[in-house]
PDB file of C-alpha atoms (C1' of nucleotides) in Angstrom:
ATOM      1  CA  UNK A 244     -39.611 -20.268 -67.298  1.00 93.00           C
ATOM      2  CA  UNK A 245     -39.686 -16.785 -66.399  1.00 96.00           C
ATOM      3  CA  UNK A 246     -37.277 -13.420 -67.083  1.00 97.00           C
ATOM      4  CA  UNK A 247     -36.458 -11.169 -64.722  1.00 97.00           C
ATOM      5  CA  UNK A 248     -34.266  -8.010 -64.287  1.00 96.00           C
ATOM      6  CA  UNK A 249     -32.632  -6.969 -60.701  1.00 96.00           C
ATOM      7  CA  UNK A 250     -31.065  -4.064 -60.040  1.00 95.00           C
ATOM      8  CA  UNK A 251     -28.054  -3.514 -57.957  1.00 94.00           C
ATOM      9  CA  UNK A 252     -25.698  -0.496 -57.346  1.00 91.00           C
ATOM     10  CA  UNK A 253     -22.095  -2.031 -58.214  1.00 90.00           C
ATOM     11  CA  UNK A 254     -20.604   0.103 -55.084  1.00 88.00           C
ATOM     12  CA  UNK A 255     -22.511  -2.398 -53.172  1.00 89.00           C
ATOM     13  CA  UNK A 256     -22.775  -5.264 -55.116  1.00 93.00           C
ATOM     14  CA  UNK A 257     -21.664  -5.995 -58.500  1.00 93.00           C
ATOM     15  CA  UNK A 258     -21.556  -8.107 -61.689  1.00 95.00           C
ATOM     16  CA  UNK A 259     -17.701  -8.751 -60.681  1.00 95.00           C
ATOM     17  CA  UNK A 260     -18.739  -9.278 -56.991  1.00 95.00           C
ATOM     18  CA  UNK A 261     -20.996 -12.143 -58.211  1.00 96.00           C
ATOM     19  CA  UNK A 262     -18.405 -13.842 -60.442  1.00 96.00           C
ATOM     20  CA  UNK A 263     -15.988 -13.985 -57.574  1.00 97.00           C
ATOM     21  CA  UNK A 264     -18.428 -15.309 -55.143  1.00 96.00           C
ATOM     22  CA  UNK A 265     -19.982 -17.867 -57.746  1.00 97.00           C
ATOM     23  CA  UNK A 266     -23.200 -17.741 -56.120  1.00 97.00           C
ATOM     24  CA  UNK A 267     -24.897 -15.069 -53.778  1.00 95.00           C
ATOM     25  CA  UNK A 268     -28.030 -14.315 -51.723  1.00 94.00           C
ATOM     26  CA  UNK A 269     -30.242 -11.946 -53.329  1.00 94.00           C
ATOM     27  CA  UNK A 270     -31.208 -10.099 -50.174  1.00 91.00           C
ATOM     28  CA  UNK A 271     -32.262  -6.256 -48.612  1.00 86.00           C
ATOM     29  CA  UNK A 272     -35.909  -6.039 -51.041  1.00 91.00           C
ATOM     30  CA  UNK A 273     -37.666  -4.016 -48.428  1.00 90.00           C
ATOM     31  CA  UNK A 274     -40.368  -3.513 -51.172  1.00 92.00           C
ATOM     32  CA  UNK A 275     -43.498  -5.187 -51.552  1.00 90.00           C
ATOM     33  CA  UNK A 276     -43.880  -4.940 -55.460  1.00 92.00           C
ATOM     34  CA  UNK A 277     -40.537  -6.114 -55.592  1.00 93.00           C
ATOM     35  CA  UNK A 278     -41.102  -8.649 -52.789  1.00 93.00           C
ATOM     36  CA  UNK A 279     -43.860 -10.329 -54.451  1.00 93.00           C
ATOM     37  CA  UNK A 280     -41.675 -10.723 -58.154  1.00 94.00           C
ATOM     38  CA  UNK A 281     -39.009 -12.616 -55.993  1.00 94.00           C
ATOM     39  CA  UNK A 282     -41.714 -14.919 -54.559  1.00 94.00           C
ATOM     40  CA  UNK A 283     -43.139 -15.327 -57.960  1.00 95.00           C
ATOM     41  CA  UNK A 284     -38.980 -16.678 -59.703  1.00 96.00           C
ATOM     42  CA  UNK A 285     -38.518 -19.813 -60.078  1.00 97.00           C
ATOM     43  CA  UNK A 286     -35.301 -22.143 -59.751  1.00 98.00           C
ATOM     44  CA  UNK A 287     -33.775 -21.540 -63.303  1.00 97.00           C
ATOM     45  CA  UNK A 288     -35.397 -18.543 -64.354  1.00 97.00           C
ATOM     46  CA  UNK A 289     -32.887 -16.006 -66.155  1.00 97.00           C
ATOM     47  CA  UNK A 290     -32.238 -12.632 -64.534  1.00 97.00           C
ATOM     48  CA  UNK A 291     -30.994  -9.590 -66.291  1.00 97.00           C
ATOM     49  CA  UNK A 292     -28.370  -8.364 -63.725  1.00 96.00           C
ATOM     50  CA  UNK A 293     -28.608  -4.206 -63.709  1.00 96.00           C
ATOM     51  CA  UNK A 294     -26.088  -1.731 -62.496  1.00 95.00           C
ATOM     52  CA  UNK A 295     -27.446   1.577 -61.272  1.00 91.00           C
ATOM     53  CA  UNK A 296     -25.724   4.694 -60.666  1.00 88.00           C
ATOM     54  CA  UNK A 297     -23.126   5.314 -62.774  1.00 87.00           C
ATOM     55  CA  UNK A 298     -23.157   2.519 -64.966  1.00 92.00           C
ATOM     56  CA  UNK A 299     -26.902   2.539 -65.993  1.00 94.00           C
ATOM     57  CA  UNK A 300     -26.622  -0.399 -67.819  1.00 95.00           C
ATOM     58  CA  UNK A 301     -27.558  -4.727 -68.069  1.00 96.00           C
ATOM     59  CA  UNK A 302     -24.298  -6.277 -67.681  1.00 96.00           C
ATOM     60  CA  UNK A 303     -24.665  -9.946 -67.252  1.00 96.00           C
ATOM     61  CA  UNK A 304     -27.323 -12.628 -66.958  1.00 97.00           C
ATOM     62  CA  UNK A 305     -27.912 -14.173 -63.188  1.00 97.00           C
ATOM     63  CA  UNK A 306     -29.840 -17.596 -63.093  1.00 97.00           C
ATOM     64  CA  UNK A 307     -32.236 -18.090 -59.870  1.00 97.00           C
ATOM     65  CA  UNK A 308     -30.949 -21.511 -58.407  1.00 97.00           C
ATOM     66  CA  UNK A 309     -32.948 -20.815 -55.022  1.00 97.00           C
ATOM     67  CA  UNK A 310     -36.113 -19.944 -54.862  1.00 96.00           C
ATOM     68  CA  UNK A 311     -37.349 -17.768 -52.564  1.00 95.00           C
ATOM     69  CA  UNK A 312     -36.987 -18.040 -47.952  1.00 94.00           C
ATOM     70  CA  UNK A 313     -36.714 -16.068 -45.525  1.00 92.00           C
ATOM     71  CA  UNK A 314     -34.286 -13.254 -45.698  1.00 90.00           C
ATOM     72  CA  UNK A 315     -31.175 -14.015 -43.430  1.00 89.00           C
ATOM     73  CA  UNK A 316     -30.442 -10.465 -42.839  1.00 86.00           C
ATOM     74  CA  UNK A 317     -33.747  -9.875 -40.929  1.00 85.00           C
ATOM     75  CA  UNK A 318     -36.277 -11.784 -38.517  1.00 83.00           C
ATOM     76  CA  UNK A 319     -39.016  -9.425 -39.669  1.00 84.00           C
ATOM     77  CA  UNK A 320     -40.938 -12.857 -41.690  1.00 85.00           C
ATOM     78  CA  UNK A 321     -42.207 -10.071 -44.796  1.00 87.00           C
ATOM     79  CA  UNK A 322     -38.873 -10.300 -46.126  1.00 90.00           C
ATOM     80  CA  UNK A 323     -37.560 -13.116 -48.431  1.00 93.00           C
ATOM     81  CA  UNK A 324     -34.220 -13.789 -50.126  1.00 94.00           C
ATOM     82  CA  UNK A 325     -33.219 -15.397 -53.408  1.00 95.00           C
ATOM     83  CA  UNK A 326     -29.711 -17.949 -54.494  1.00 96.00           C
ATOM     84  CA  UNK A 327     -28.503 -16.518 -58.178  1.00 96.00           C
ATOM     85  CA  UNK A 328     -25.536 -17.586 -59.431  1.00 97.00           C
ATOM     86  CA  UNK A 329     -23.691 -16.162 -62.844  1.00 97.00           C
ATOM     87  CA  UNK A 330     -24.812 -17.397 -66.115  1.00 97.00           C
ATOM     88  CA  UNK A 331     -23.920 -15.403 -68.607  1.00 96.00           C
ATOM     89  CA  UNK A 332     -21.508 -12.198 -69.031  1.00 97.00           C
ATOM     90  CA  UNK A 333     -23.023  -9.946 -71.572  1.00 96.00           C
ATOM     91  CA  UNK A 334     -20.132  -9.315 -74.835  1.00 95.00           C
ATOM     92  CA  UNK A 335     -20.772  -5.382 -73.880  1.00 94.00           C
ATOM     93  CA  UNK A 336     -22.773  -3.870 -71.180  1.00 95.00           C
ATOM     94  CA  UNK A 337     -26.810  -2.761 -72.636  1.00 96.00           C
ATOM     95  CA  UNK A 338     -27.145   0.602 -71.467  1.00 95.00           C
ATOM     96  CA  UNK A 339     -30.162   2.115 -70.554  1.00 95.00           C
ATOM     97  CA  UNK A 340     -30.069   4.854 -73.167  1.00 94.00           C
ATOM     98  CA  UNK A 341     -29.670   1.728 -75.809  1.00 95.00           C
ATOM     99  CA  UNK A 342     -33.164   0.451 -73.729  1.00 95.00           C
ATOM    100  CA  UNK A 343     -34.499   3.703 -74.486  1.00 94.00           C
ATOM    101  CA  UNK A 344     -33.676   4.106 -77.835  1.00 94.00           C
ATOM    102  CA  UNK A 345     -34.862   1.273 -78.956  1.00 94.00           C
ATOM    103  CA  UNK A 346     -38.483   1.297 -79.691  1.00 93.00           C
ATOM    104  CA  UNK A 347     -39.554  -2.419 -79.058  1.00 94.00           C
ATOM    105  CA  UNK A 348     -38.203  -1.956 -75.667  1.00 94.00           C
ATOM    106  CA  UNK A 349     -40.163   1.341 -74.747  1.00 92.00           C
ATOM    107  CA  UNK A 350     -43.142  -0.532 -73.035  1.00 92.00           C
ATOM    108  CA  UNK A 351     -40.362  -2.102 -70.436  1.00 94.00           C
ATOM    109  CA  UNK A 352     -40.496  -1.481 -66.528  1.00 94.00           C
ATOM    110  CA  UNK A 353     -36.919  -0.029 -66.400  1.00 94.00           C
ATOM    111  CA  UNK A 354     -37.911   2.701 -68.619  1.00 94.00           C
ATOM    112  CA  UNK A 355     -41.580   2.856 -67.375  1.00 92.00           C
ATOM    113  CA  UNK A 356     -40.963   2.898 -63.245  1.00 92.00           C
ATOM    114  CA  UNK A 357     -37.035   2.919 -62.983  1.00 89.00           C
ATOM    115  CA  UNK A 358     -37.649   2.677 -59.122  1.00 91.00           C
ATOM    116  CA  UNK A 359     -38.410  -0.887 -59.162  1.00 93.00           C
ATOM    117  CA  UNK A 360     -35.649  -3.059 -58.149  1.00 93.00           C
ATOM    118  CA  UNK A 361     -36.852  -6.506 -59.181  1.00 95.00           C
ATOM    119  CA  UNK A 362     -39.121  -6.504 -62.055  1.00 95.00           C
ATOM    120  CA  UNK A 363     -40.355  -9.085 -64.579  1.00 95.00           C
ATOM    121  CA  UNK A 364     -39.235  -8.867 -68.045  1.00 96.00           C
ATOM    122  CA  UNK A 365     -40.658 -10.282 -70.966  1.00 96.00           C
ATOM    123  CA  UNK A 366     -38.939 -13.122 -73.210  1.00 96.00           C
ATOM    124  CA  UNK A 367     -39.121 -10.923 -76.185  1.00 96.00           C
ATOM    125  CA  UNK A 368     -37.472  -7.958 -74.228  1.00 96.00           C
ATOM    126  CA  UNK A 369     -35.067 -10.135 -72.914  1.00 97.00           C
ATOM    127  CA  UNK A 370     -34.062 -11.764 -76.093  1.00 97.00           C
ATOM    128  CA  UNK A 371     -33.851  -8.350 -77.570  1.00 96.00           C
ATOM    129  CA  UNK A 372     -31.602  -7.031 -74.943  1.00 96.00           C
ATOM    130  CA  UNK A 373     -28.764  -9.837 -75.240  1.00 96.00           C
ATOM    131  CA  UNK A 374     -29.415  -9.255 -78.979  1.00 96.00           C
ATOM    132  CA  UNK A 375     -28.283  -5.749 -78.196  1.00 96.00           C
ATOM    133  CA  UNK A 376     -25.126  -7.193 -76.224  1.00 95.00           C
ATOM    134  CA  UNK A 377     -23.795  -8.771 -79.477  1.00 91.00           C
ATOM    135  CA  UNK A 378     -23.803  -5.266 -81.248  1.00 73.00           C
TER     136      UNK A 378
ATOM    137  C1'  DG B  27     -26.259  17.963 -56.395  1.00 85.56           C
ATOM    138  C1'  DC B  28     -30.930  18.484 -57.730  1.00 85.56           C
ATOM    139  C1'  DC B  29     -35.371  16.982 -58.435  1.00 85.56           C
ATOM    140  C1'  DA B  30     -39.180  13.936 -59.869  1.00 85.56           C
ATOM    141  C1'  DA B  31     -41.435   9.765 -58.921  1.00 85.56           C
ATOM    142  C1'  DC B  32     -43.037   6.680 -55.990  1.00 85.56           C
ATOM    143  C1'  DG B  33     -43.550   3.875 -51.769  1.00 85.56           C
ATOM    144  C1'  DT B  34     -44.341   3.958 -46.855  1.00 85.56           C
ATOM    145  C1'  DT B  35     -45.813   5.845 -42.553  1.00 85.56           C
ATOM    146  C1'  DG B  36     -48.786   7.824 -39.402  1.00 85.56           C
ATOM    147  C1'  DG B  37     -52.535  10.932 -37.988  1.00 85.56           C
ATOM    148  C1'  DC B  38     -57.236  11.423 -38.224  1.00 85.56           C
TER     149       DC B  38
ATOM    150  C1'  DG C  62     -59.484   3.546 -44.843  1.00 85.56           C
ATOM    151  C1'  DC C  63     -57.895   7.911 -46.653  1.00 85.56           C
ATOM    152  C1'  DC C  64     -54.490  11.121 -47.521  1.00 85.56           C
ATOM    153  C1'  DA C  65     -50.744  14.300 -46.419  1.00 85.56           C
ATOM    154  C1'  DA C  66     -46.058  14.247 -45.144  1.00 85.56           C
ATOM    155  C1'  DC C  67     -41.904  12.303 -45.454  1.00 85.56           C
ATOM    156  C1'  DG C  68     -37.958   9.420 -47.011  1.00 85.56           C
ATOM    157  C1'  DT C  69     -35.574   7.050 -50.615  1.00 85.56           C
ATOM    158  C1'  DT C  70     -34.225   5.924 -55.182  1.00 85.56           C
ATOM    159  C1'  DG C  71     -32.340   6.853 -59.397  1.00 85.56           C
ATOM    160  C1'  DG C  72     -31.870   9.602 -63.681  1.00 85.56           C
ATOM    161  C1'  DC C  73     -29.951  13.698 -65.338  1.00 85.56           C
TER     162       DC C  73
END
DNA sequence: GCCAACGTTGGC
DNA sequence: GCCAACGTTGGC
């Protein structure tokens, strides 16, 4: 069982796009750091679902129910997509100045290289951050 | 809107 | 295979 976080700007594809859809295709990685952590999820690992932008914050839990094949948007074969449905709606969104000030969270890739859009996260972290979510 | 960080591309 | 140039992302 392994934790992940993915990032997504919600002007393009959101926590509340993903409840309303059930279950979507994570797809458009064109990233080979990121690339390689989709290949590496596996069906039922957790996902901490991340809105850039304006938000800046983990809103929600997705849950990998597909692992990874080829990504439908594209023929070119270095490309690979993901099925995550909803799991779990955080109680209020983690922001990434709560990441930041919290000290036992300071060694995590969002703060470290904020570029990355699918990175692995560590149980701890992750426990920590939906401990966060219930104030 | 600016700028830093980082990944990718392309010339050599 | 190296490295400079360029483009993109994302935080502020």
């Amino acid at each position: 069982m392994n934790y992940w976080l993915i990032k997504t700007e919600p002007g393009t594809y959101s926590w509340e796009d993903l409840k309303k859809d059930k279950r979507t295709f994570w797809d458009g990685v064109r990233n080979y750091t990121a690339r390689n952590n989709l290949k590496a999820m596996k069906k039922g690992d957790l996902a901490l679902y991340y809105h850039s932008v304006n938000e800046k914050a983990v809103v929600g839990v997705a849950k990998i129910v597909k692992e990874h094949y080829q990504d439908p948007t594209t023929d070119d074969d270095r490309w690979v997509a993901v099925d995550v449905v909803p799991e779990k709606e955080l109680k209020k969104p983690v922001t990434l100045a709560d990441v930041k000030a919290d000290g036992r969270l300071e060694n995590m890739i969002l703060v470290r290289q904020s570029r990355l859009s699918v990175q692995p996260v560590k149980v701890e972290e992750f426990d920590i951050i939906l401990g966060l979510s219930e104030g």
